[in-house]
mmCIF file of C-alpha atoms in Angstrom:
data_model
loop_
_atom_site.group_PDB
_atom_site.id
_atom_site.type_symbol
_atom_site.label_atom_id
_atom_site.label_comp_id
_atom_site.label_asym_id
_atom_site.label_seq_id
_atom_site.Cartn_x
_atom_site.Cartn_y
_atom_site.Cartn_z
ATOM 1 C CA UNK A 115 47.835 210.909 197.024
ATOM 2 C CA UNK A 116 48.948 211.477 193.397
ATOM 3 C CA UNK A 117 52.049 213.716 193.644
ATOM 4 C CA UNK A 118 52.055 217.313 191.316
ATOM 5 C CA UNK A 119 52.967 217.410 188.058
ATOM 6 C CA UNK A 120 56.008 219.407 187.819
ATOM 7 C CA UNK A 121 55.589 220.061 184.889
ATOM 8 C CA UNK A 122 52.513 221.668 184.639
ATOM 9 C CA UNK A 123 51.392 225.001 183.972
ATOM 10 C CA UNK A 124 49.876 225.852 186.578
ATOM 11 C CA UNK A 125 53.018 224.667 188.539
ATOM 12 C CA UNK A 126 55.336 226.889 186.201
ATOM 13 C CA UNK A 127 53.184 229.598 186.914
ATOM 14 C CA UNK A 128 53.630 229.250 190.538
ATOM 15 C CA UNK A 129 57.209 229.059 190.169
ATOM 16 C CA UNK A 130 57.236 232.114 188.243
ATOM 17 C CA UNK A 131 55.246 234.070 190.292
ATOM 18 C CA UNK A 132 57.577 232.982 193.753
ATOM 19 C CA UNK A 133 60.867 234.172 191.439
ATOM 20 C CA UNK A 134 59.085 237.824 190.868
ATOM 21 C CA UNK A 135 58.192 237.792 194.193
ATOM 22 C CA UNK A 136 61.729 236.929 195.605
ATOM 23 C CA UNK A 137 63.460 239.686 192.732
ATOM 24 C CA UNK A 138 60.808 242.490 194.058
ATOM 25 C CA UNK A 139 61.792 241.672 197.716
ATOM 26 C CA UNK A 140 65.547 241.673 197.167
ATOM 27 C CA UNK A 141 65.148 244.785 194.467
ATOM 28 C CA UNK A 142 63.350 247.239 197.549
ATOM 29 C CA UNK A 143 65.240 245.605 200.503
ATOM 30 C CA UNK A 144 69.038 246.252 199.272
ATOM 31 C CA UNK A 145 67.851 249.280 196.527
ATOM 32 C CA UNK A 146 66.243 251.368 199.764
ATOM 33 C CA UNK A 147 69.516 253.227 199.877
ATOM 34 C CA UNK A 148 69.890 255.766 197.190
ATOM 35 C CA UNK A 149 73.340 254.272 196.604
ATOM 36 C CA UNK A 150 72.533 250.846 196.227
ATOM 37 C CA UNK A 151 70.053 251.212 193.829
ATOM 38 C CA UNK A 152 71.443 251.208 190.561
ATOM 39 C CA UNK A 153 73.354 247.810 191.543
ATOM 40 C CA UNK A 154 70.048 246.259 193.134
ATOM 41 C CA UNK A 155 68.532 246.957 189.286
ATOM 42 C CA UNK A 156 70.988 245.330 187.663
ATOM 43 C CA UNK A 157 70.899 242.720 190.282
ATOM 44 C CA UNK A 158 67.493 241.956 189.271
ATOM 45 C CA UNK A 159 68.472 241.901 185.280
ATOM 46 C CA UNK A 160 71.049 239.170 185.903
ATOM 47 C CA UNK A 161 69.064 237.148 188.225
ATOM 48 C CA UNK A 162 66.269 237.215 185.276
ATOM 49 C CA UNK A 163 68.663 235.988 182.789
ATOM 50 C CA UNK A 164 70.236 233.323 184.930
ATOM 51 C CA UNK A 165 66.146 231.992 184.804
ATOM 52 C CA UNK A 166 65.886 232.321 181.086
ATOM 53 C CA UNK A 167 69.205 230.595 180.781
ATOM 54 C CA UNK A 168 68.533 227.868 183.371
ATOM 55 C CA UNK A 169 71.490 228.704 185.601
ATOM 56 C CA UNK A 170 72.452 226.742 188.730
ATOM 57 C CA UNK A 171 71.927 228.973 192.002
ATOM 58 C CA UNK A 172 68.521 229.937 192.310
ATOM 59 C CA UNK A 173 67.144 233.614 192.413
ATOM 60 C CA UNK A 174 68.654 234.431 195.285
ATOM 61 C CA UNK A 175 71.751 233.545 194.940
ATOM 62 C CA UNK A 176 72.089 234.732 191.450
ATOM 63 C CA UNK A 177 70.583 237.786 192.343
ATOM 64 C CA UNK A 178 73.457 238.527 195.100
ATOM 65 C CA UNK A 179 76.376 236.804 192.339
ATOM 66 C CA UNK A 180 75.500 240.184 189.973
ATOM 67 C CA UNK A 181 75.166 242.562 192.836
ATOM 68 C CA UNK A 182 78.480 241.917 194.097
ATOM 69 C CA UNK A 183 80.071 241.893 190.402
ATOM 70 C CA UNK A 184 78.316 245.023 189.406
ATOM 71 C CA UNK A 185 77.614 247.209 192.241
ATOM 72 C CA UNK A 186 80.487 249.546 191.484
ATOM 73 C CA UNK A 187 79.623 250.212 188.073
ATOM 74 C CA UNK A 188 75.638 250.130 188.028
ATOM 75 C CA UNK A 189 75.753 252.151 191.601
ATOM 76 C CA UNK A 190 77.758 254.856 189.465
ATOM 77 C CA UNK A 191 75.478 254.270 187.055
ATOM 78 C CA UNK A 192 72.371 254.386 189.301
ATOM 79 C CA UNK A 193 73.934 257.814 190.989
ATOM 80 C CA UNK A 194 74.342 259.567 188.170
ATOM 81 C CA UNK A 195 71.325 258.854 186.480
ATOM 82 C CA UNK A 196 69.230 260.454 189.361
ATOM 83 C CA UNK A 197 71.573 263.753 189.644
ATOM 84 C CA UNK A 198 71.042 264.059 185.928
ATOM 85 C CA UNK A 199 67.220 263.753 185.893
ATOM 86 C CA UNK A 200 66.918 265.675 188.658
ATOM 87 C CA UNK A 201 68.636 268.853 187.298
ATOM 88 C CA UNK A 202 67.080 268.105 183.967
ATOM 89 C CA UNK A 203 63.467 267.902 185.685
ATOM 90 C CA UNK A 204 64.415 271.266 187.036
ATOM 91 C CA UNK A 205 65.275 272.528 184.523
ATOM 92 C CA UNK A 206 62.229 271.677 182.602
ATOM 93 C CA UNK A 207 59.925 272.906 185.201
ATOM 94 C CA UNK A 208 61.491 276.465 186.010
ATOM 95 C CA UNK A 209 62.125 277.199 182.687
ATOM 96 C CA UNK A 210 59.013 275.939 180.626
ATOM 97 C CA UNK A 211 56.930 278.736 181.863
ATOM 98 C CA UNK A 212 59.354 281.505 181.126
ATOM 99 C CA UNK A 213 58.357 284.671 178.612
ATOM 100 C CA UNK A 214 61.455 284.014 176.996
ATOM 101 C CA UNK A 215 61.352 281.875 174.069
ATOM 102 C CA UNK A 216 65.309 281.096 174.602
ATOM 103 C CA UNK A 217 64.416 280.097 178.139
ATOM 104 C CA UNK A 218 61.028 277.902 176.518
ATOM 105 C CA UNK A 219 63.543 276.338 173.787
ATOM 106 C CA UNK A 220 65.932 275.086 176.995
ATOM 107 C CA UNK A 221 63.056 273.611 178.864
ATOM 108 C CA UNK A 222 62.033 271.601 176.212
ATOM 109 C CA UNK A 223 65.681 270.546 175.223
ATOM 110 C CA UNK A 224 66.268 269.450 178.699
ATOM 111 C CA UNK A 225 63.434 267.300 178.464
ATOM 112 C CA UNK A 226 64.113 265.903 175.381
ATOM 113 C CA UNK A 227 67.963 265.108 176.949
ATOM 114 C CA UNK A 228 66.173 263.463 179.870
ATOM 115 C CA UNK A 229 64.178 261.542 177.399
ATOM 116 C CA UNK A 230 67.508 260.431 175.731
ATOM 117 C CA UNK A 231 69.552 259.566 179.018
ATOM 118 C CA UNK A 232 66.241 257.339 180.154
ATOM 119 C CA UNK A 233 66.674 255.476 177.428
ATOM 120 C CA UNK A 234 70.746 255.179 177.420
ATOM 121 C CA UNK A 235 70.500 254.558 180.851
ATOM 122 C CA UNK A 236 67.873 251.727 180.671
ATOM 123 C CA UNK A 237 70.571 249.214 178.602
ATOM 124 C CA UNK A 238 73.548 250.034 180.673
ATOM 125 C CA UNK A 239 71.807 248.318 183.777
ATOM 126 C CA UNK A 240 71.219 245.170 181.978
ATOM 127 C CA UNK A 241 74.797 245.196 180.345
ATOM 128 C CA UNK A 242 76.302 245.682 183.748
ATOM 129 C CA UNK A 243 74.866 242.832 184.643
ATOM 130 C CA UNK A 244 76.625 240.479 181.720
ATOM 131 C CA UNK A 245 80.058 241.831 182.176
ATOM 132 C CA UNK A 246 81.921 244.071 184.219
ATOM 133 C CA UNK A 247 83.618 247.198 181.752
ATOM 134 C CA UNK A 248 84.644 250.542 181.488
ATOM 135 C CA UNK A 249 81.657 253.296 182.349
ATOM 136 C CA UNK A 250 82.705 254.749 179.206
ATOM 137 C CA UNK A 251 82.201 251.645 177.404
ATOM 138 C CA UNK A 252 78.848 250.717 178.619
ATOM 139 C CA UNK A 253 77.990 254.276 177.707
ATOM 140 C CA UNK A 254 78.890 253.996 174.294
ATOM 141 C CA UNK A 255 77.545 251.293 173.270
ATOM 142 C CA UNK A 256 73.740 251.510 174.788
ATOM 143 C CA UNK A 257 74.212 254.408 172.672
ATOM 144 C CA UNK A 258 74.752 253.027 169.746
ATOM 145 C CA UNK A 259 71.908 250.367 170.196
ATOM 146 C CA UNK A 260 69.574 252.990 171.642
ATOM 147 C CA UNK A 261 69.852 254.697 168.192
ATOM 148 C CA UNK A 262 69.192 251.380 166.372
ATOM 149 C CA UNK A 263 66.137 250.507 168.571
ATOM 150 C CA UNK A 264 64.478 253.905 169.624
ATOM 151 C CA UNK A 265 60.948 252.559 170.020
ATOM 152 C CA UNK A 266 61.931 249.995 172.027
ATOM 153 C CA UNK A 267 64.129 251.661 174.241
ATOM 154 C CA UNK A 268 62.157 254.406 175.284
ATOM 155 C CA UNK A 269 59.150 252.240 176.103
ATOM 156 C CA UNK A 270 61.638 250.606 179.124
ATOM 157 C CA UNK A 271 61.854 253.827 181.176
ATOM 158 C CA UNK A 272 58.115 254.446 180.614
ATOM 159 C CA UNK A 273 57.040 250.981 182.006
ATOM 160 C CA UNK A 274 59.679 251.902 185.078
ATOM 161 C CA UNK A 275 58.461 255.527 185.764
ATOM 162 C CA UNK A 276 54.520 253.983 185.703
ATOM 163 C CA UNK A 277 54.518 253.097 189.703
ATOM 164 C CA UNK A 278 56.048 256.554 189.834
ATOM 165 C CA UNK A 279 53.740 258.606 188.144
ATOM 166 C CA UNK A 280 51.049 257.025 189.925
ATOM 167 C CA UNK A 281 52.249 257.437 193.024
ATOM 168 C CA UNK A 282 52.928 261.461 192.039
ATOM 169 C CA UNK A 283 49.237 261.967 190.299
ATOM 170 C CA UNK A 284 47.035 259.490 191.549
ATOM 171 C CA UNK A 285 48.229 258.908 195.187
ATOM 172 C CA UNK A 286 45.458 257.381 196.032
ATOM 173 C CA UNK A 287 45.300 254.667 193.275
ATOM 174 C CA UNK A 288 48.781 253.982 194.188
ATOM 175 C CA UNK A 289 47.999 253.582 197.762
ATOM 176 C CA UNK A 290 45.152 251.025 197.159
ATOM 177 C CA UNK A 291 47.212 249.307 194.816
ATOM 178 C CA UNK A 292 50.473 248.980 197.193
ATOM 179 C CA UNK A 293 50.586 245.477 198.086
ATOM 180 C CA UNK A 294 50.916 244.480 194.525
ATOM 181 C CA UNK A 295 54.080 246.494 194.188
ATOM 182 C CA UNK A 296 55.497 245.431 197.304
ATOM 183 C CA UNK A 297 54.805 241.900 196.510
ATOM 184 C CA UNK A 298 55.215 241.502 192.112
ATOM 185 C CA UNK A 299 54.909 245.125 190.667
ATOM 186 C CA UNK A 300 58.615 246.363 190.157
ATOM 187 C CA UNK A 301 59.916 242.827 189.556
ATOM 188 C CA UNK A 302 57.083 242.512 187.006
ATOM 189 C CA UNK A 303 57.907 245.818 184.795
ATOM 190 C CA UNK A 304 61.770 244.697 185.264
ATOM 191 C CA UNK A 305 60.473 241.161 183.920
ATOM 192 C CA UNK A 306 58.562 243.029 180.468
ATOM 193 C CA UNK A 307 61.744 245.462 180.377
ATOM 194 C CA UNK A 308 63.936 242.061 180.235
ATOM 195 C CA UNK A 309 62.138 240.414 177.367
ATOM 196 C CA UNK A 310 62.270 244.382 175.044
ATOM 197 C CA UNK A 311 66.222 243.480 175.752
ATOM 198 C CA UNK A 312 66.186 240.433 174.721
ATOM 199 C CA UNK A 313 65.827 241.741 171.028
ATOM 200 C CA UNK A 314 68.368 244.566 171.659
ATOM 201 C CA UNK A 315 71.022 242.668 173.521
ATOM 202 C CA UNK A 316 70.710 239.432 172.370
ATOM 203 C CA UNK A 317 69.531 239.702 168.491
ATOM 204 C CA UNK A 318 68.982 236.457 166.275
ATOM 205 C CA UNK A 319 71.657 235.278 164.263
ATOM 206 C CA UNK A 320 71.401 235.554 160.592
ATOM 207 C CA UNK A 321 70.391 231.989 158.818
ATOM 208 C CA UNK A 322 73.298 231.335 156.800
ATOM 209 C CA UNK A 323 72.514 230.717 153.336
#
């Protein structure tokens, strides 16, 4: 019997599709606990660059190397992100349909803020992942990079919040459509999210002339 090519697409494919379905397992298992969450997301960012780069370990095990580096950091990170958007939210939704224009003009400020923080808030999980820093430093600079690459940012924490919003309007879409984010759908939006940073994190060099 002639023995597969391993090189083939189809078996690259294959192999692709087991890593997203190892990184989705691993991302809901150890990110069920509010807590854990922010470090199980940036889990999942280092164990998809450790594939891009070809790193010994395996998913798995390079998925558990960046939890345990960054869990302090991206589980602050991952905390504070969900106080923030849930007063924000609130504020947004008890204010918007206030008489009073002041009231009206805070509603929609808080929602541009939340917009902002998404954003912010998307690159610090993936630069937790390289290197263990300062909050304040992480903070700083996905700043500074969210304000160079606005566009392609923002369009992170909309992939992220789709599975959300569909669970929220269209329940029972989501519901029919459940095994596919239990088995590739998170992993897969973290995989599109991974290649937008690729451009923000990890720019081209100039050609020298």
């Amino acid at each position: 019997m002639r023995a597969p090519d391993l090189s083939s697409g189809i078996v690259r494919s294959l192999d692709a599709l087991t890593d997203l379905l190892l990184l989705n397992l691993l991302w809901l298992l150890t990110g069920a606990s509010i807590v854990t969450l922010g470090a199980s997301t940036a889990a999942v960012y280092g164990a998809l660059r450790a594939l891009e780069r070809e790193e010994d370990g395996g998913v798995v095990r390079n998925f558990f190397r960046c939890w345990r580096r960054s869990w302090r950091q991206a589980g602050f990170c991952g905390l504070l992100q969900m106080s923030l958007t849930g007063l924000l939210l609130r504020n947004f939704i008890s204010l918007r349909g206030q008489p009073n224009p002041v009231a009206v003009a805070l509603a929609w400020l808080s929602l541009a803020a939340l917009i902002i923080l998404s954003g912010i808030f998307a690159l610090i999980y993936p630069m937790a992942a390289r290197e263990r820093r300062r909050f304040a430093d992480y903070l700083r600079d996905a700043a500074l990079l969210f304000r160079m690459n606005i566009g392609r940012v923002l369009l992170q924490p909309t992939l992220l919040a789709l599975p959300f919003a569909l669970a929220l309007f269209w329940t029972e879409l989501f519901l029919r459509t459940l095994p596919f984010w239990v088995l590739f759908g998170f992993s897969g939006l973290f995989r599109l999210c991974h290649a937008l940073q690729r451009a923000i994190l990890d720019p081209p060099e100039p050609e020298s002339q």
